[in-house]
Short mmCIF file of C-alpha atoms in Angstrom, two decimals:
data_model
loop_
_atom_site.label_atom_id
_atom_site.label_comp_id
_atom_site.label_asym_id
_atom_site.label_seq_id
_atom_site.Cartn_x
_atom_site.Cartn_y
_atom_site.Cartn_z
CA MET A 1 100.66 67.90 118.93
CA ALA A 2 102.29 70.55 120.32
CA ARG A 3 106.13 71.58 119.64
CA SER A 4 108.18 70.08 122.83
CA ASP A 5 110.24 73.85 123.60
CA LEU A 6 106.07 75.28 124.11
CA LEU A 7 104.83 72.14 126.08
CA ILE A 8 108.85 72.59 128.12
CA SER A 9 107.92 76.51 128.39
CA LEU A 10 104.66 75.89 129.71
CA VAL A 11 105.67 73.89 132.74
CA LYS A 12 108.32 75.05 133.25
CA ALA A 13 106.21 78.72 134.43
CA GLY A 14 103.44 77.05 135.53
CA SER A 15 106.48 75.77 138.43
CA SER A 16 107.13 78.80 138.84
CA GLY A 17 103.83 80.58 138.75
CA ASP A 18 104.37 82.85 136.48
CA LEU A 19 101.44 83.09 134.97
CA ASN A 20 102.34 85.27 132.56
CA SER A 21 104.14 83.54 131.11
CA VAL A 22 102.19 80.54 131.55
CA ARG A 23 98.83 82.56 129.73
CA THR A 24 101.33 83.53 126.55
CA THR A 25 102.44 80.01 126.22
CA ALA A 26 99.54 78.12 126.07
CA GLU A 27 98.41 81.20 123.86
CA ALA A 28 101.03 80.10 120.86
CA ILE A 29 100.09 76.82 121.53
CA ILE A 30 96.63 77.17 121.00
CA ALA A 31 97.82 79.38 117.42
CA GLU A 32 100.05 76.43 116.07
CA GLU A 33 97.22 73.77 116.78
CA ARG A 34 94.79 76.59 114.58
CA ALA A 35 97.28 76.62 112.72
CA LYS A 36 97.56 72.63 111.75
CA LYS A 37 93.75 72.75 111.47
CA HIS A 38 93.31 71.01 114.32
CA ASN A 39 90.28 73.37 115.56
CA VAL A 40 88.07 71.25 117.83
CA LEU A 41 91.31 71.31 120.34
CA ALA A 42 91.66 74.45 119.49
CA GLU A 43 89.25 76.45 121.43
CA ARG A 44 88.92 73.99 124.44
CA LEU A 45 92.41 74.48 124.57
CA THR A 46 90.90 78.48 124.98
CA SER A 47 88.28 76.97 126.48
CA ALA A 48 89.69 75.55 129.24
CA LEU A 49 92.40 78.55 128.96
CA HIS A 50 89.61 81.26 129.79
CA THR A 51 88.27 78.97 133.13
CA SER A 52 89.69 79.92 136.49
CA GLY A 53 88.17 78.83 140.40
CA SER A 54 88.00 82.27 141.10
CA GLY A 55 85.85 82.96 138.68
CA HIS A 56 87.61 85.82 136.72
CA LYS A 57 88.82 85.81 133.23
CA PRO A 58 92.55 85.23 133.19
CA SER A 59 92.92 89.25 132.44
CA GLN A 60 91.76 89.64 134.56
CA ILE A 61 94.22 87.61 137.46
CA LEU A 62 96.97 88.72 135.22
CA GLY A 63 96.45 92.50 134.55
CA ILE A 64 97.36 91.44 130.99
CA ASN A 65 95.56 94.44 128.63
CA SER A 66 96.06 92.64 124.15
CA GLY A 67 95.28 95.68 123.56
CA ARG A 68 98.84 96.85 124.56
CA GLN A 69 100.60 95.12 122.19
CA LYS A 70 98.67 95.99 119.74
CA GLU A 71 99.06 99.42 120.61
CA PHE A 72 102.81 99.60 118.24
CA LEU A 73 101.44 98.34 115.04
CA LEU A 74 99.40 99.21 112.04
CA GLU A 75 97.14 95.63 111.34
CA LEU A 76 95.94 95.89 107.39
CA VAL A 77 94.02 94.24 105.53
CA PRO A 78 96.11 92.30 102.70
CA GLU A 79 94.88 93.13 98.79
CA LYS A 80 97.61 92.86 96.87
CA ARG A 81 97.78 89.53 95.54
CA ILE A 82 102.04 87.84 94.42
CA GLU A 83 100.08 87.35 90.92
CA ASP A 84 99.51 91.33 90.66
CA LEU A 85 103.46 91.80 91.54
CA ILE A 86 106.28 91.69 89.37
CA LEU A 87 108.73 89.84 89.89
CA SER A 88 111.95 88.23 88.93
CA GLU A 89 111.63 84.37 88.08
CA LEU A 90 114.33 83.73 91.11
CA ASN A 91 112.12 85.66 93.41
CA LYS A 92 109.40 84.04 92.35
CA ILE A 93 110.33 80.34 92.68
CA ALA A 94 111.90 81.98 96.29
CA CYS A 95 108.41 83.12 97.61
CA GLU A 96 106.23 80.54 96.32
CA GLU A 97 108.78 77.90 98.03
CA LEU A 98 108.02 79.65 100.76
CA ILE A 99 104.22 79.90 100.54
CA ASP A 100 104.53 76.17 100.62
CA GLU A 101 106.57 75.23 102.69
CA GLN A 102 104.06 77.55 105.59
CA ARG A 103 101.27 75.72 103.67
CA ARG A 104 103.15 72.77 104.32
CA SER A 105 104.00 72.59 107.55
CA SER A 106 103.04 69.28 109.65
CA ILE A 107 104.82 67.29 106.66
CA LEU A 108 108.13 68.79 107.52
CA ARG A 109 107.24 69.08 111.46
CA SER A 110 106.93 65.12 111.09
CA TYR A 111 109.55 64.89 109.87
CA SER A 112 111.52 67.40 112.30
CA LEU A 113 112.40 70.44 110.54
CA GLU A 114 110.33 73.82 110.41
CA PRO A 115 108.97 76.22 107.53
CA ARG A 116 111.07 79.03 106.87
CA HIS A 117 109.75 82.17 108.14
CA ARG A 118 112.72 85.11 108.33
CA VAL A 119 112.42 87.44 105.14
CA LEU A 120 114.87 90.34 104.51
CA LEU A 121 113.46 92.35 100.90
CA SER A 122 115.96 94.73 100.40
CA GLY A 123 116.26 97.04 97.89
CA PRO A 124 116.04 101.09 96.91
CA PRO A 125 112.53 102.41 97.85
CA GLY A 126 109.42 102.26 95.61
CA ASN A 127 109.87 98.16 94.79
CA GLY A 128 107.33 96.50 96.04
CA LYS A 129 108.82 95.60 99.51
CA THR A 130 105.74 96.42 101.13
CA SER A 131 103.69 95.00 99.10
CA LEU A 132 105.45 91.85 98.10
CA ALA A 133 104.74 91.46 102.38
CA GLU A 134 100.95 91.92 101.93
CA ALA A 135 101.00 89.69 99.21
CA LEU A 136 102.85 86.70 101.63
CA ALA A 137 99.91 87.79 104.07
CA GLU A 138 97.17 87.43 101.37
CA ALA A 139 98.34 84.31 99.91
CA LEU A 140 98.99 82.50 103.75
CA SER A 141 95.11 83.94 105.16
CA LEU A 142 97.35 85.94 107.48
CA PRO A 143 96.59 88.96 109.62
CA PHE A 144 99.29 91.92 108.26
CA PHE A 145 101.04 94.05 110.98
CA ILE A 146 103.24 96.45 110.55
CA VAL A 147 105.02 97.78 113.49
CA ARG A 148 104.55 101.29 114.10
CA TYR A 149 107.44 102.75 114.73
CA GLU A 150 106.65 106.92 116.35
CA ALA A 151 104.84 104.44 119.09
CA MET A 152 107.48 101.70 119.70
CA ILE A 153 110.70 103.57 120.41
CA GLY A 154 111.15 105.36 122.98
CA SER A 155 113.32 108.57 124.79
CA TYR A 156 114.16 106.15 128.15
CA LEU A 157 116.67 103.70 128.75
CA GLY A 158 115.82 100.51 128.11
CA GLU A 159 111.77 101.68 126.95
CA THR A 160 112.56 100.63 123.31
CA ALA A 161 113.70 97.54 123.82
CA SER A 162 111.03 96.29 126.02
CA ARG A 163 108.25 97.15 123.38
CA LEU A 164 109.67 95.67 120.93
CA LYS A 165 109.93 92.43 123.47
CA ARG A 166 106.31 93.18 124.39
CA ILE A 167 105.76 93.13 119.58
CA PHE A 168 107.23 89.77 119.70
CA ASP A 169 105.11 88.92 122.67
CA TYR A 170 102.20 89.36 120.65
CA ALA A 171 103.05 88.02 117.32
CA ARG A 172 103.85 84.51 119.84
CA THR A 173 100.16 83.89 120.03
CA THR A 174 98.75 84.27 116.94
CA PRO A 175 99.94 83.11 112.71
CA CYS A 176 100.94 86.14 111.55
CA VAL A 177 102.79 88.34 108.83
CA LEU A 178 104.65 90.85 111.53
CA PHE A 179 106.42 93.75 109.13
CA PHE A 180 109.40 95.59 109.54
CA ASP A 181 109.59 98.89 107.49
CA GLU A 182 113.08 100.65 107.05
CA PHE A 183 114.63 97.98 109.31
CA ASP A 184 118.03 99.20 109.81
CA ALA A 185 116.33 102.03 112.43
CA VAL A 186 116.08 98.70 114.77
CA GLY A 187 118.81 96.39 113.15
CA LYS A 188 121.53 98.88 112.51
CA GLU A 189 125.39 97.74 113.00
CA ARG A 190 126.08 97.06 116.63
CA GLY A 191 130.27 98.22 115.46
CA ASP A 192 128.72 101.64 114.41
CA GLU A 193 131.06 104.15 116.83
CA HIS A 194 128.64 106.56 116.24
CA GLU A 195 126.00 104.85 117.68
CA THR A 196 124.78 104.96 121.55
CA GLY A 197 125.09 101.59 123.89
CA GLU A 198 120.80 101.92 123.80
CA ILE A 199 120.86 100.50 120.11
CA LYS A 200 123.16 98.40 121.02
CA ARG A 201 120.91 97.18 123.14
CA VAL A 202 117.76 97.24 120.73
CA VAL A 203 119.81 95.05 118.08
CA THR A 204 120.52 92.21 120.68
CA SER A 205 116.59 92.26 122.14
CA LEU A 206 115.55 92.15 118.34
CA LEU A 207 118.06 88.79 117.82
CA MET A 208 117.41 87.14 121.26
CA GLN A 209 113.27 88.07 119.89
CA MET A 210 113.99 86.59 116.44
CA ASP A 211 115.27 83.38 117.67
CA ASP A 212 112.12 82.68 119.56
CA LEU A 213 109.91 83.15 117.63
CA PRO A 214 107.13 80.38 116.38
CA SER A 215 108.68 79.22 112.43
CA TYR A 216 104.15 80.21 112.02
CA THR A 217 105.08 84.14 113.13
CA ILE A 218 106.34 84.79 109.58
CA VAL A 219 108.89 88.31 109.78
CA VAL A 220 109.26 90.49 107.26
CA ALA A 221 112.12 92.84 107.06
CA ALA A 222 112.65 95.84 104.71
CA THR A 223 115.27 98.15 104.07
CA ASN A 224 116.47 100.54 101.13
CA HIS A 225 120.20 100.91 103.06
CA GLY A 226 121.19 96.95 103.77
CA GLU A 227 124.47 97.96 104.09
CA LEU A 228 123.72 99.66 107.83
CA LEU A 229 122.73 96.36 108.92
CA ASP A 230 124.25 94.48 111.99
CA ARG A 231 125.65 91.27 109.97
CA ALA A 232 124.10 88.97 112.74
CA VAL A 233 120.93 90.22 111.79
CA TRP A 234 121.53 89.94 108.48
CA ARG A 235 122.33 85.72 109.85
CA ARG A 236 118.44 85.65 110.99
CA PHE A 237 117.16 85.55 107.86
CA GLN A 238 116.78 82.32 106.10
CA VAL A 239 114.88 84.23 102.62
CA ARG A 240 117.40 87.18 101.86
CA LEU A 241 115.57 88.42 98.40
CA SER A 242 117.19 91.93 96.57
CA LEU A 243 114.30 94.08 94.72
CA GLU A 244 116.24 96.09 92.26
CA ALA A 245 114.02 98.87 89.92
CA PRO A 246 112.75 97.17 87.17
CA THR A 247 113.61 97.14 84.15
CA LYS A 248 112.29 98.47 80.55
CA ALA A 249 111.36 95.15 80.50
CA GLU A 250 109.49 94.83 83.35
CA LEU A 251 108.06 97.88 82.89
CA ALA A 252 106.12 97.23 79.85
CA ALA A 253 104.96 94.42 81.69
CA TYR A 254 103.95 96.63 83.95
CA PHE A 255 101.76 98.73 81.51
CA LYS A 256 100.63 95.72 79.38
CA ARG A 257 98.25 94.99 82.33
CA PHE A 258 97.20 98.28 83.02
CA SER A 259 96.78 98.58 79.32
CA GLU A 260 94.53 95.47 79.30
CA SER A 261 92.36 96.43 82.42
CA MET A 262 91.30 99.63 80.40
CA LEU A 263 88.91 99.46 77.57
CA GLU A 264 90.37 102.27 75.12
CA GLN A 265 93.62 102.17 73.88
CA LEU A 266 95.96 104.26 75.80
CA GLY A 267 97.39 104.98 72.15
CA ARG A 268 101.40 103.50 72.67
CA THR A 269 102.61 100.37 72.86
CA PRO A 270 103.64 99.84 76.93
CA GLY A 271 107.18 99.42 75.53
CA ALA A 272 106.92 103.10 74.25
CA ILE A 273 105.26 104.26 77.22
CA ALA A 274 108.41 102.45 79.95
CA LYS A 275 110.72 104.27 77.46
CA ALA A 276 109.14 107.64 77.78
CA LEU A 277 108.21 107.38 81.62
CA GLY A 278 112.45 105.99 81.91
CA CYS A 279 114.22 104.51 85.17
CA ILE A 280 111.37 105.25 87.20
CA SER A 281 110.02 102.65 90.46
CA TYR A 282 106.59 100.59 90.19
CA ALA A 283 105.74 102.95 92.98
CA GLU A 284 106.31 105.51 90.32
CA ALA A 285 104.48 103.51 87.89
CA GLU A 286 101.19 102.79 89.94
CA GLU A 287 101.19 106.63 89.83
CA PHE A 288 101.20 107.08 86.12
CA CYS A 289 98.55 104.71 86.15
CA LEU A 290 96.28 106.21 88.31
CA ASP A 291 97.25 110.00 87.39
CA VAL A 292 95.79 108.60 84.16
CA ARG A 293 92.46 106.86 85.73
CA ARG A 294 91.57 110.00 87.47
CA ARG A 295 91.73 112.82 84.49
CA GLN A 296 89.98 109.52 82.56
CA VAL A 297 87.36 109.56 85.53
CA LEU A 298 86.90 113.50 85.44
CA SER A 299 87.00 113.66 82.19
CA MET A 300 83.71 112.48 82.02
CA GLY A 301 83.89 110.57 78.81
CA GLU A 302 84.41 113.97 76.88
CA LYS A 303 88.30 113.37 76.07
CA PRO A 304 89.91 110.43 74.34
CA LEU A 305 92.49 107.81 76.17
CA LYS A 306 95.20 107.98 74.40
CA LYS A 307 94.69 111.87 74.11
CA ILE A 308 94.99 111.46 78.03
CA VAL A 309 98.07 109.35 78.26
CA GLU A 310 99.82 112.00 76.03
CA GLU A 311 99.50 114.34 78.07
CA ARG A 312 100.79 112.43 81.41
CA LEU A 313 103.32 112.32 79.75
CA LYS A 314 104.50 115.55 79.28
CA MET A 315 103.82 116.46 82.39
CA TRP A 316 105.88 113.99 83.70
CA ALA A 317 108.30 114.63 81.71
CA ALA A 318 108.01 118.24 82.93
CA ARG A 319 109.20 116.80 86.28
CA THR A 320 111.89 117.25 88.95
CA SER A 321 113.54 113.82 89.24
CA PRO A 322 117.06 112.40 89.97
CA THR A 323 117.25 110.37 87.03
CA VAL A 324 115.54 111.99 83.57
CA ARG A 325 116.90 110.33 80.92
CA GLU A 326 114.97 107.43 79.16
CA TYR A 327 116.26 103.74 78.56
CA THR A 328 118.85 102.88 76.75
CA SER A 329 118.74 99.53 77.26
CA ASN A 330 117.36 97.11 80.13
CA ASP A 331 120.17 98.88 82.89
CA ARG A 332 118.40 99.53 86.37
CA LEU A 333 117.91 101.77 88.93
CA PRO A 334 121.60 102.68 90.40
CA SER A 335 120.38 100.96 94.32
CA THR A 336 121.19 103.45 97.00
CA ALA A 337 123.15 100.59 98.42
CA ASP A 338 125.93 100.72 95.32
CA PRO A 339 129.07 102.81 95.79
CA GLU A 340 128.88 103.26 92.03
CA ALA A 341 126.15 105.05 92.54
CA GLY A 342 125.46 108.82 92.16
CA THR A 343 124.68 111.15 94.77
#
């Protein structure tokens, strides 16, 4: 059975003659039925939606171009898996609970409960926020959409808010993971005296759209600067995870997986490699491993992997880096939100 709010919206739209809202609401009902595995009903509703007395398709009557909403979105095929990521125990539990709630949403709805579907990821850059969003989409077998700010943000008054609404209108029609990277670009504190009235209108529109999203549409937002977000924006997110820079132990676990995927010995233990590289992000750790793989492939077996690893470690030690030091304990790279972190 479709949610009561969707049925009420459908009746209201039909009574007022708002064909655009009729179609949007009907598509949301169809998406919800598909999410519940009610495929027969979903197909019958789809067939009814695409039939009209005049013989024209609804999209011709309403003038709807489905591609207009998607021009602000980049769709990626999710390949990252939760199992591939090195997560803290608390973050892993939070993700597992979210996935379980989405998969068993029908049980929750039978008790008038909805699964959580709004997730905020914060922390310094390069530590897996985008990868985690992608992994959630992969675990739930959902499309993964990334909001394209360069296409969405406009120069005219009200243009950005209007485009943001079109993105959310599209997301309501299908179960998906909608990902906002650099979320502070659209969710900044409205009390900032240096901001224009336009950003305040965008934030207000954003809050209204998020409140109106069905629970089968999962919104994941990522920010490197959580302190810049509007306080009302923080309140909208039911799950808030901090993805900090990896400790030495977490990096060692990452390099252990890399070592196990190689056919030769690396010449150093995962812990020794982590210590030699110092305080780096997961993105930098991944780049180091790819660097080693490139040199191994291009050597065509003429150079031992141990020697390649040593050469790469020397090259990385000579790089210009904001944190050129080795680990001395299980310390972490200072967060950009930490007022005591160095400039």
